[in-house]
CSV table of C-alpha atoms and ligand atoms in Angstrom, one decimal:
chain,number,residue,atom,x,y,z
M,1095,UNK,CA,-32.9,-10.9,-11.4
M,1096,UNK,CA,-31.7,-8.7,-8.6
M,1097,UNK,CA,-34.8,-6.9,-6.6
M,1098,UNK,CA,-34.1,-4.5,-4.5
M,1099,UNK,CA,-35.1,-5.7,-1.3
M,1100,UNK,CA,-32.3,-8.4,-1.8
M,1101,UNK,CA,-29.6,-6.3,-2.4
M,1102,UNK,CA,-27.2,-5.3,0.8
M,1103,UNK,CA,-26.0,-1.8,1.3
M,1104,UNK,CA,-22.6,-1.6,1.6
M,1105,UNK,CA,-20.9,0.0,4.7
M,1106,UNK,CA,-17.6,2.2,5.2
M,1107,UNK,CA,-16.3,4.6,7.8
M,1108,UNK,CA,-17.1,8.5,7.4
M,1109,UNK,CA,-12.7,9.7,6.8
M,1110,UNK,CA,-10.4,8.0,4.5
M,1111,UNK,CA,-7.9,7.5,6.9
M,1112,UNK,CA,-10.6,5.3,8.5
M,1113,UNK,CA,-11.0,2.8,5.5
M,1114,UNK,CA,-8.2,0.3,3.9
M,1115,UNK,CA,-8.1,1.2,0.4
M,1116,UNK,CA,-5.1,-1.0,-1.6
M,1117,UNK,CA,-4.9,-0.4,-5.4
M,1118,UNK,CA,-7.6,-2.9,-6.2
M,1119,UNK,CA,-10.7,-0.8,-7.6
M,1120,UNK,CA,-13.6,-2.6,-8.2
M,1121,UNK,CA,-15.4,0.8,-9.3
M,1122,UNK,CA,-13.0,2.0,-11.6
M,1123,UNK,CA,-15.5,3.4,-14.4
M,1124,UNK,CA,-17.5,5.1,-11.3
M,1125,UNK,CA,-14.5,6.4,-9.9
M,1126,UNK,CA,-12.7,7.4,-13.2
M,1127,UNK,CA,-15.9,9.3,-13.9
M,1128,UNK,CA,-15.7,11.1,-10.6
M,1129,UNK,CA,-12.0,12.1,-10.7
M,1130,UNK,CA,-12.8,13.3,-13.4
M,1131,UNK,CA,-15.2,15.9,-12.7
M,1132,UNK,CA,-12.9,16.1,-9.6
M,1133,UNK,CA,-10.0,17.1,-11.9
M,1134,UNK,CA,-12.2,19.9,-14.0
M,1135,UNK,CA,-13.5,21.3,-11.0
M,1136,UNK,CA,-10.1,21.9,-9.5
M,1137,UNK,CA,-8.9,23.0,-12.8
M,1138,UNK,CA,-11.3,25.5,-12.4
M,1139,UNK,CA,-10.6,26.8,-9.0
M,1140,UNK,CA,-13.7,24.9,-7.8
M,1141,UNK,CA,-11.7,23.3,-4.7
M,1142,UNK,CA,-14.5,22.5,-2.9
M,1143,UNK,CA,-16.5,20.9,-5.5
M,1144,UNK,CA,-13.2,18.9,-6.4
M,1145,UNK,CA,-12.8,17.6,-2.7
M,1146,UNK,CA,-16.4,16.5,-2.6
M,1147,UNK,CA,-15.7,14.2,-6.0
M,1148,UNK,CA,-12.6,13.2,-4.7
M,1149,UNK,CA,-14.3,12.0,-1.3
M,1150,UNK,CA,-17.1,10.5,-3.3
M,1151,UNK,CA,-14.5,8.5,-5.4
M,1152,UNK,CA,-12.8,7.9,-2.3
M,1153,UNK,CA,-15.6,5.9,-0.6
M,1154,UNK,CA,-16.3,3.5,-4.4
M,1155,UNK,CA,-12.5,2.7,-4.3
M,1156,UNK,CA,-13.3,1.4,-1.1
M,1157,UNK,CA,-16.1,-0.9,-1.8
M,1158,UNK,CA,-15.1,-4.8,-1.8
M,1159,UNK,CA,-17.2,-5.1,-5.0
M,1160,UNK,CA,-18.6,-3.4,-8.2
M,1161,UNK,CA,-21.9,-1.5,-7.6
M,1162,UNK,CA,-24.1,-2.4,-9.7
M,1163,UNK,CA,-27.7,-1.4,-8.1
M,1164,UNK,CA,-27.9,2.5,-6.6
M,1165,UNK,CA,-29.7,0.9,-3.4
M,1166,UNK,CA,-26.5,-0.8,-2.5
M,1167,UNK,CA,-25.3,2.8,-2.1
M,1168,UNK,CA,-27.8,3.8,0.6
M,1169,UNK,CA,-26.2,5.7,3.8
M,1170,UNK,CA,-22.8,5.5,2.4
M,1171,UNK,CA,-21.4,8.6,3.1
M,1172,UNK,CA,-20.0,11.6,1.5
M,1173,UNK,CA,-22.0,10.7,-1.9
M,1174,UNK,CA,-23.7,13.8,-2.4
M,1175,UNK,CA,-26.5,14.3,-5.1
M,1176,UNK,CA,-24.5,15.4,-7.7
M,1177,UNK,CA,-21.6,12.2,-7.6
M,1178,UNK,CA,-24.8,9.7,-7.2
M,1179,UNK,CA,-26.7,11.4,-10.4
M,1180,UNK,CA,-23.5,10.7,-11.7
M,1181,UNK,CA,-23.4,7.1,-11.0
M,1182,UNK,CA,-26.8,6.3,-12.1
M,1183,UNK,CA,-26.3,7.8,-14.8
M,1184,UNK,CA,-23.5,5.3,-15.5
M,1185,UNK,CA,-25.3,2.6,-13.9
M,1186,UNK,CA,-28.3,2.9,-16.1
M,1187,UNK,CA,-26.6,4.6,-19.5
M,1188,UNK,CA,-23.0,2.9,-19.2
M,1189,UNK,CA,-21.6,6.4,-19.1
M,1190,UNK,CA,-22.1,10.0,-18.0
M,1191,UNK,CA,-23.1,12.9,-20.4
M,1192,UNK,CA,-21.9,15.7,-18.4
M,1193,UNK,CA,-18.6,13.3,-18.2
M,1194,UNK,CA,-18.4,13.1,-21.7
M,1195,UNK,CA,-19.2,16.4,-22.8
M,1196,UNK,CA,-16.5,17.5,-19.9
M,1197,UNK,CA,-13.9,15.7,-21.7
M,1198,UNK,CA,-14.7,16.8,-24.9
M,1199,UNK,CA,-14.9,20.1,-23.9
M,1200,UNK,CA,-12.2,22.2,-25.5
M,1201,UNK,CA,-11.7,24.2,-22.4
M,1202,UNK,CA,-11.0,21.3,-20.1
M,1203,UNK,CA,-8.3,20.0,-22.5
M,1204,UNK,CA,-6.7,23.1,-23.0
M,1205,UNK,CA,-6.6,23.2,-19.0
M,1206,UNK,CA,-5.2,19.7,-19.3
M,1207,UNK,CA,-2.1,20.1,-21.8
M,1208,UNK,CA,-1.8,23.9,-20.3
M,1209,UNK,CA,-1.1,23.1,-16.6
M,1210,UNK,CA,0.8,19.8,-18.2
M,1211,UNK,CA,3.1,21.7,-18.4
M,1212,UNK,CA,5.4,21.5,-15.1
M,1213,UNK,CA,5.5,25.1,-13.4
M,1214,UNK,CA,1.8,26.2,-14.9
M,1215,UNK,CA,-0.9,26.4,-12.7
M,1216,UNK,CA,-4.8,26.7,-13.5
M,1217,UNK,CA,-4.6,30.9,-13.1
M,1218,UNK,CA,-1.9,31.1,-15.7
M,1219,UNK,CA,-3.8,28.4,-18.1
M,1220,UNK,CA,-6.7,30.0,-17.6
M,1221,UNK,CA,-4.9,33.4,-18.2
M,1222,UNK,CA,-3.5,31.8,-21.6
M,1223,UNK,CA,-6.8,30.4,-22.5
M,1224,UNK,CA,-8.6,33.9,-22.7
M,1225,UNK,CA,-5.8,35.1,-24.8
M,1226,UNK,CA,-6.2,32.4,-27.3
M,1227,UNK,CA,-3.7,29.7,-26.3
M,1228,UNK,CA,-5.3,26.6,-26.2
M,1229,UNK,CA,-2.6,24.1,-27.2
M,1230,UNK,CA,1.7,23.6,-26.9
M,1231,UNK,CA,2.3,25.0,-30.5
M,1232,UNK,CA,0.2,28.1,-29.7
M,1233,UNK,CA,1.6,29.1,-26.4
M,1234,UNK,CA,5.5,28.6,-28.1
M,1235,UNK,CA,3.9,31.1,-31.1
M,1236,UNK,CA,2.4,33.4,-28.4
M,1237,UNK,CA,5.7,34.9,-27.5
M,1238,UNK,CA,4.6,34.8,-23.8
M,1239,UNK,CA,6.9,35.2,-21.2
M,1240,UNK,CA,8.0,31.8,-19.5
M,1241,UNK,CA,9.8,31.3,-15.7
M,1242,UNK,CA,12.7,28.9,-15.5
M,1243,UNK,CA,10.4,26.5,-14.5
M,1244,UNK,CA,7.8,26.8,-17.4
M,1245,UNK,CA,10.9,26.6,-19.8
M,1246,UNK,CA,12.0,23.3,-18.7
M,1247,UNK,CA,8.3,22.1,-18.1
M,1248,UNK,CA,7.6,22.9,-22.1
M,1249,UNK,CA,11.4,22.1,-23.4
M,1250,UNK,CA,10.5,18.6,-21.5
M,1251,UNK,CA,6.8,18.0,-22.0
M,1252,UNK,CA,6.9,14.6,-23.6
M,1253,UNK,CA,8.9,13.1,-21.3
M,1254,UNK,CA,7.3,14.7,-17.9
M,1255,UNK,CA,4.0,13.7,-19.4
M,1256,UNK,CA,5.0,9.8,-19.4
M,1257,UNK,CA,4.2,7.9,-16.4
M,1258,UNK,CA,8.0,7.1,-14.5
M,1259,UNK,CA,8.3,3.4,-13.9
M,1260,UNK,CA,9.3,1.8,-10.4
M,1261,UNK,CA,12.2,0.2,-12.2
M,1262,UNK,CA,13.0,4.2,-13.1
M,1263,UNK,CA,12.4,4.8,-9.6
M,1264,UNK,CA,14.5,2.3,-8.0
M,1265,UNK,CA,17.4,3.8,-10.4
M,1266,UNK,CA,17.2,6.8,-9.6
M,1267,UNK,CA,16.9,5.5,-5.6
M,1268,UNK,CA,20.1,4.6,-6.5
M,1269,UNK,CA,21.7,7.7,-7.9
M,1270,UNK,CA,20.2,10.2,-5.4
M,1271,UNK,CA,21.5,8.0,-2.3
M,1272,UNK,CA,24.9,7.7,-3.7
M,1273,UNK,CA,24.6,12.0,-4.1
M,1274,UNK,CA,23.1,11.6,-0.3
M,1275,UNK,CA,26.3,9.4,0.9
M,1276,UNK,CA,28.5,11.5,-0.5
M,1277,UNK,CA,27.4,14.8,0.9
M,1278,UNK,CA,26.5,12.9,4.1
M,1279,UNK,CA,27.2,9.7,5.0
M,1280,UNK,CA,25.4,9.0,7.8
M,1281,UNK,CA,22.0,10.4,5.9
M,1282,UNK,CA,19.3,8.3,5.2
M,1283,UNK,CA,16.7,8.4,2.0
M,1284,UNK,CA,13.0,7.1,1.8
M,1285,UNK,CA,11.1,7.0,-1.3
M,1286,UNK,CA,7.6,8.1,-0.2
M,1287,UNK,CA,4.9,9.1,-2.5
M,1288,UNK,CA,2.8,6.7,-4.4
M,1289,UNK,CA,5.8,4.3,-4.8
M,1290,UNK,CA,5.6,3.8,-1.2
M,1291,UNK,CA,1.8,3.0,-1.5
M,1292,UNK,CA,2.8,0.2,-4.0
M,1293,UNK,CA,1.8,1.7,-7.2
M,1294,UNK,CA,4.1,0.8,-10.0
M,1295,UNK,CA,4.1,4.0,-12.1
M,1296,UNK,CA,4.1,7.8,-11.1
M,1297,UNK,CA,4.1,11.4,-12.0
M,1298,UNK,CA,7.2,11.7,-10.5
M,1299,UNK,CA,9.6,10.2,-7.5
M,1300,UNK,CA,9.4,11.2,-4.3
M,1301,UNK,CA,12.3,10.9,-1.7
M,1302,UNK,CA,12.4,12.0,1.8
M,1303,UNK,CA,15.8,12.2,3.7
M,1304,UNK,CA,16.7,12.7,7.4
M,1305,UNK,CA,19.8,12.8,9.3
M,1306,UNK,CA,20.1,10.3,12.9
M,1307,UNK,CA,21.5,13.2,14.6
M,1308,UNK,CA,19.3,15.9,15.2
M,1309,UNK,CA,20.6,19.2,13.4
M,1310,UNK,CA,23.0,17.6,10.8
M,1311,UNK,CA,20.5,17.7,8.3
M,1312,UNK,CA,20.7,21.3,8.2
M,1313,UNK,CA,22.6,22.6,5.1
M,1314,UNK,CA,22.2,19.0,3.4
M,1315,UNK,CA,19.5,20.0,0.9
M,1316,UNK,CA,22.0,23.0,-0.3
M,1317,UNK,CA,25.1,20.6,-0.5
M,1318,UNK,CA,22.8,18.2,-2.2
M,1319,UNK,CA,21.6,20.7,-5.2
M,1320,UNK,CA,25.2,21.8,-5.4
M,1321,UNK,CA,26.5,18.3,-5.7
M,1322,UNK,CA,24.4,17.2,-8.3
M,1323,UNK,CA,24.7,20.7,-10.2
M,1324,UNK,CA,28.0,20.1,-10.5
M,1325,UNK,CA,27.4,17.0,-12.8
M,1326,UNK,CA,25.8,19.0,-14.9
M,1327,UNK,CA,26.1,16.6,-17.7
M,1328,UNK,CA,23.8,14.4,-15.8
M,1329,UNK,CA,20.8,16.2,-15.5
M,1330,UNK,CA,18.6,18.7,-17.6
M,1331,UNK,CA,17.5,21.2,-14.9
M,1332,UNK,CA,17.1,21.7,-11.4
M,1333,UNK,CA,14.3,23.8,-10.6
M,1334,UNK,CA,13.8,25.3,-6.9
M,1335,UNK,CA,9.8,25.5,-5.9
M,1336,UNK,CA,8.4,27.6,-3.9
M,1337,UNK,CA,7.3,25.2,-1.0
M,1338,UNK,CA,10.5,25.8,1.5
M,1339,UNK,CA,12.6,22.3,1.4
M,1340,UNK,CA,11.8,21.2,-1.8
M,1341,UNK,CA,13.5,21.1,-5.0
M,1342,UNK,CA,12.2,19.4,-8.3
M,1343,UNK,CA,15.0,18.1,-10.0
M,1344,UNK,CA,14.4,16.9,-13.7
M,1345,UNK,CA,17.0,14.2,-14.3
M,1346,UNK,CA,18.1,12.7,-17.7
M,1347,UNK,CA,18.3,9.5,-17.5
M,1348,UNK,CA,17.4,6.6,-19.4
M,1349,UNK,CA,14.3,4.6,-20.4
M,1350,UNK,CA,15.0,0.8,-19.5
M,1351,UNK,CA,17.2,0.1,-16.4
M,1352,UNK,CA,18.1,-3.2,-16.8
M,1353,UNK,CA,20.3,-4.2,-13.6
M,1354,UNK,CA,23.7,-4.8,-15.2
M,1355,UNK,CA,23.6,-1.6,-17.5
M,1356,UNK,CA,22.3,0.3,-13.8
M,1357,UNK,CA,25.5,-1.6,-12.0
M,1358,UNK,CA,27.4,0.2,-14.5
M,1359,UNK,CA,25.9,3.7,-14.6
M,1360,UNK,CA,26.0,3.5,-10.7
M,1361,UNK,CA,30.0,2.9,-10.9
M,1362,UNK,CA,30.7,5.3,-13.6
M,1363,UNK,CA,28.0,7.9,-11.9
M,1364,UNK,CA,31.2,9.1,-9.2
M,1365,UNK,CA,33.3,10.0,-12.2
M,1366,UNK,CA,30.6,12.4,-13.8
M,1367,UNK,CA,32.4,12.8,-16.9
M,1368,UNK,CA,32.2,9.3,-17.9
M,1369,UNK,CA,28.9,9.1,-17.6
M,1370,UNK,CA,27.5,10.3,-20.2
M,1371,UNK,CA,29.0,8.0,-22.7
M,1372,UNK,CA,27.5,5.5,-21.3
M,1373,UNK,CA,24.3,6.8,-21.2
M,1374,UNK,CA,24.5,7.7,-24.8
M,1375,UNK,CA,26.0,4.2,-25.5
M,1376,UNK,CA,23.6,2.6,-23.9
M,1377,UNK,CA,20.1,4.3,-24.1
M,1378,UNK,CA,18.0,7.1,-24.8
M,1379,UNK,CA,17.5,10.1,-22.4
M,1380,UNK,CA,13.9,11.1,-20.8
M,1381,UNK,CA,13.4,14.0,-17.5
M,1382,UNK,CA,11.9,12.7,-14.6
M,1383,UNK,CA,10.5,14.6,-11.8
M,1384,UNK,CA,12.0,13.8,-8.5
M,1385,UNK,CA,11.0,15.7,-5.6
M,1386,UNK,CA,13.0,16.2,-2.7
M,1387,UNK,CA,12.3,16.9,0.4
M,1388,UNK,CA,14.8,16.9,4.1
M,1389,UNK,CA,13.1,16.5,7.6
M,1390,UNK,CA,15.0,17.1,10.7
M,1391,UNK,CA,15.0,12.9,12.8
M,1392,UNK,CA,12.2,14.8,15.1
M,1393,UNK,CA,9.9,15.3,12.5
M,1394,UNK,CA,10.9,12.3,10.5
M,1395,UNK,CA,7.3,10.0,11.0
M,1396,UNK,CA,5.5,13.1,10.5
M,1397,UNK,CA,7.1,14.2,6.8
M,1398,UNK,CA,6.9,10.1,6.0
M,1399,UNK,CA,3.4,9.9,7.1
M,1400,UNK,CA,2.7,13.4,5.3
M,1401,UNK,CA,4.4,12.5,1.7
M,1402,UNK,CA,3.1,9.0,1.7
M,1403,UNK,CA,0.0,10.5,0.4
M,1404,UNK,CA,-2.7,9.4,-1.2
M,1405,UNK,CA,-3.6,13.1,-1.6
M,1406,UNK,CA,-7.1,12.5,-0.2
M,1407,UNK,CA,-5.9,10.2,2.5
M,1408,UNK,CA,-3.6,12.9,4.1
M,1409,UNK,CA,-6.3,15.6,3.5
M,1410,UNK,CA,-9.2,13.1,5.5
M,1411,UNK,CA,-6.3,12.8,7.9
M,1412,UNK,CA,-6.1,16.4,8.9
M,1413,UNK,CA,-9.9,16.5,8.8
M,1414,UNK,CA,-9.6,13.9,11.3
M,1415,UNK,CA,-7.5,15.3,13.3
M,1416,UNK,CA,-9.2,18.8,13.5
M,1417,UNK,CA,-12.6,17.9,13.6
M,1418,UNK,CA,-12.6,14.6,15.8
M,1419,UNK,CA,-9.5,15.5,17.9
M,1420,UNK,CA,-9.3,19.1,18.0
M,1421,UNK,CA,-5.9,18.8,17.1
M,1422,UNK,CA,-3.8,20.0,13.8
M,1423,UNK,CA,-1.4,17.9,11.7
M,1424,UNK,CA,1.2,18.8,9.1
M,1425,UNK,CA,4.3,17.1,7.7
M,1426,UNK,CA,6.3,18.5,10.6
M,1427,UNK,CA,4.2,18.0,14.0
M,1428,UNK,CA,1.1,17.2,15.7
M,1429,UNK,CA,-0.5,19.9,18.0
M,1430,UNK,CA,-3.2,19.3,20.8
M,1431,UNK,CA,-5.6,22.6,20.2
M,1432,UNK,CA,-7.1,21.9,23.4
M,1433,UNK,CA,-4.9,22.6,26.4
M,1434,UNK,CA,-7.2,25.3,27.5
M,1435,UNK,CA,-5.3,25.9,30.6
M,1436,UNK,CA,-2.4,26.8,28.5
M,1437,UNK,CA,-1.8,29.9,26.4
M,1438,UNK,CA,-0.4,27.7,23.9
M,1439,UNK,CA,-1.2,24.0,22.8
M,1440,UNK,CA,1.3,20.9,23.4
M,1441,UNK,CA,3.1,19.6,20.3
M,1442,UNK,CA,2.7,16.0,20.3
M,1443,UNK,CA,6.0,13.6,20.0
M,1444,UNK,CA,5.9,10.9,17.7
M,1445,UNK,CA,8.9,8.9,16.4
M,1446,UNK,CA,6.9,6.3,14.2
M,1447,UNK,CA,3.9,6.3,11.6
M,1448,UNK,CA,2.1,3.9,14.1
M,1449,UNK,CA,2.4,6.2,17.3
M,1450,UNK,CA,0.9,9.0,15.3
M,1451,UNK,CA,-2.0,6.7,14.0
M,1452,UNK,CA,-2.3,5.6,17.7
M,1453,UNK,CA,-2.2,9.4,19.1
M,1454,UNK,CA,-5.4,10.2,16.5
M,1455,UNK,CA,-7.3,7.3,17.7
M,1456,UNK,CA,-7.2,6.0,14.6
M,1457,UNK,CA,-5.9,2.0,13.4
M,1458,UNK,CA,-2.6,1.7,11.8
M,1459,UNK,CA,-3.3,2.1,8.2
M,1460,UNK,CA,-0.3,0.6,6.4
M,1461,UNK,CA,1.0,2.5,2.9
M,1462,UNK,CA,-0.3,-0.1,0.7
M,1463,UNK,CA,-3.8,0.7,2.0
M,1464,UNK,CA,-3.2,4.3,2.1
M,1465,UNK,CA,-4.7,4.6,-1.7
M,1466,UNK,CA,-7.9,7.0,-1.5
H,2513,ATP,P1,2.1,10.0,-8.3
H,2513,ATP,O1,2.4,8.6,-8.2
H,2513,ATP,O2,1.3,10.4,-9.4
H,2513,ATP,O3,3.3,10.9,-8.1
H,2513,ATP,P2,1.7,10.6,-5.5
H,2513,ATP,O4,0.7,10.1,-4.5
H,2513,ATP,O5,3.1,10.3,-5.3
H,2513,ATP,O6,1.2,10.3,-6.9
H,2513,ATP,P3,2.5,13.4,-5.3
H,2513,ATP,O7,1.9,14.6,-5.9
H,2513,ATP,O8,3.9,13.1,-5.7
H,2513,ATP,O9,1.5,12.2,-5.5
H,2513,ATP,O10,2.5,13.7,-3.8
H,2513,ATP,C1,3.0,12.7,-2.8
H,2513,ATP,C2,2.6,13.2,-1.4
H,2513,ATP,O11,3.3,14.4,-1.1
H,2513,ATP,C3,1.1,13.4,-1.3
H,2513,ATP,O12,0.7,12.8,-0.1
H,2513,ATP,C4,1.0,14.9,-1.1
H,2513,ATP,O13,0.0,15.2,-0.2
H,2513,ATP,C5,2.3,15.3,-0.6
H,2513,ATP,N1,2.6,16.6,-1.2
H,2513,ATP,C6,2.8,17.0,-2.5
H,2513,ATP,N2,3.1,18.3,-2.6
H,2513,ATP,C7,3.1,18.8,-1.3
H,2513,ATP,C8,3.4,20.0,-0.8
H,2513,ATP,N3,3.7,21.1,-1.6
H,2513,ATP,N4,3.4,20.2,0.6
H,2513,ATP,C9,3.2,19.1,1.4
H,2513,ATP,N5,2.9,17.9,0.9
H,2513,ATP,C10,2.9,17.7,-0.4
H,2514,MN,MN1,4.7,11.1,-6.4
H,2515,MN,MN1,5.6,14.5,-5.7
């Protein structure tokens, strides 16, 4: 037997972007528990509450081992009272009641299936909810009013629901760089997101593209949508967000890529009209959700460091950057908030990941270890 005098308390750095977290989780009940709660709380406007479970889950992810003694957790921080009741409880219990009466509450899985749906948010759920639509069938029956968005999001729940694969993602690599090339050649795509991290599903693909010559990206995302609208046998929908630079497009395209059947899809792909019979020859359809987004070569390192995510790691990033450096970071610059002399700060250059790490004081955290 373990006693407690035994037992060494583990030790990480205060930020995320401090820590090297890969995709190995030797806490995954704790921090399944914890996101959770993290995911209810959000879901219920509680952003605050979310971040502090999200940070709490943050720091177990991080943990070479499984915890299995609450004094191994002493001075870690960002585990406030509430996340360490929560892991005693599953420490001593093997799970957590308010966990398990969360998830069987009916209100968080309305929330869930609700805000499922791609272009509904947790005010519109919760809108629904107090009108008595709890589930897919009900809101269909409820006669409300649905956006463009919420249209496709419901006509295409199934298949947005289901995790995209990284041989989907590859595929579609494919079939957005050849729509790249041919509206510019010289333009370059990325995938970013959790792909980039090494994770081998997602909720959707994330590309970024850029232009080597300052200025010619302009007008690219425009010719882009246009291209690919004009195959509109392709794709189901194409859905413009709100964020400025960003479109969601929800391709059709097929379950299994197996490399010769993607060879051929890619070939056929220019001719648009033959490509659907080979789809439907060869496989069934599904909608994936790709996001786009274009940065002009300046800004590049800062949009790939920016949609690399983890979520968390990019919001401990800014934290960082504010609270340690007096500085503010975004996906398009880093700005010194401390030229005092100056009416205005000093935007900071960076033409790599690494120089920005290096500009924050921080160690090059690579994307693999960017999973918070
Ligand atoms: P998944 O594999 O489930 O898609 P992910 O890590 O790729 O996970 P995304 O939601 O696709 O998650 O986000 C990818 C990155 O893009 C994250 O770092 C996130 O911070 C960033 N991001 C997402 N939406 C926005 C936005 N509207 N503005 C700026 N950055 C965003
Ligand atoms: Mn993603
Ligand atoms: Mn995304």
């Amino acid at each position: 037997a373990v006693n407690d005098s035994e037992v060494t308390p583990f030790s990480v750095p205060g930020y995320a972007c401090q820590r090297r977290c890969t995709l190995e989780n030797h806490n995954a009940v704790l921090t399944d528990a914890l996101s959770l709660l993290a995911e209810n709380a959000e879901l219920s406007d509680e952003d605050g509450r979310g971040v502090a479970f999200r940070r709490a889950a943050a720091v177990l992810k991080a943990l070479p081992s499984a915890v299995t003694n609450m004094s191994q957790l002493t001075g870690l921080p960002c585990l406030g009272g509430h996340s360490l009741r929560v892991i005693k409880d599953i420490l001593e219990n093997g799970t957590s009641s308010e966990v398990e009466s969360t998830k069987e509450s009916e209100r968080f899985k309305a929330l869930k299936v609700l805000t499922g749906i791609f272009g509904v948010g947790s005010k519109t759920a919760d809108r629904w909810i107090r009108e008595g639509i709890h589930n897919l069938q009900q809101l269909r029956d409820s006669g409300q009013t649905l956006n463009r968005a919420q249209q496709a999001g419901l006509e295409h729940y199934d298949d947005i629901k289901q995790p995209v694969s990284l041989a989907e993602a590859e595929a579609i690599r494919g079939i957005v760089g050849r729509a790249v090339a041919s509206v510019s050649p010289e333009a370059q795509i990325v995938l970013t997101g959790g792909f980039r991290r090494g994770k081998l599903t997602g909720h959707d693909v994330d590309f970024l593209i850029t232009h080597p010559e300052e200025g010619s990206e302009v007008g690219l995302m425009p010719k882009l949508v246009s291209w690919l609208e004009s195959r509109v046998s392709f794709y189901a929908a194409l859905l413009i967000s709100k964020q400025p630079k960003m479109i969601v497009v929800m391709f059709k395209s097929i379950v299994t890529f197996s490399k010769i059947l993607l060879n051929v899809i890619s070939g056929i792909f220019l001719y648009g009209q033959k490509f659907r019979a080979v789809l439907e020859m060869g496989g069934r359809w599904r909608a994936v959700r790709v996001d786009l987004v274009v940065s002009p070569i300046s800004q590049f390192a800062f949009a790939l460091l920016g949609w690399t995510g983890s979520k968390l790691f990019e919001r401990e990033l800014r934290r960082w950057a504010g609270h340690e450096k007096g500085m503010s970071l975004s996906s398009h610059a880093l700005y010194d908030n401390k030229q005092l002399s100056c009416l205005q700060g000093r935007y900071i250059r960076a033409s790599s990941e690494e120089e920005i790490f290096a500009h924050l004081g921080l160690e090059f955290i690579p994307p693999n270890e960017r999973n918070a």
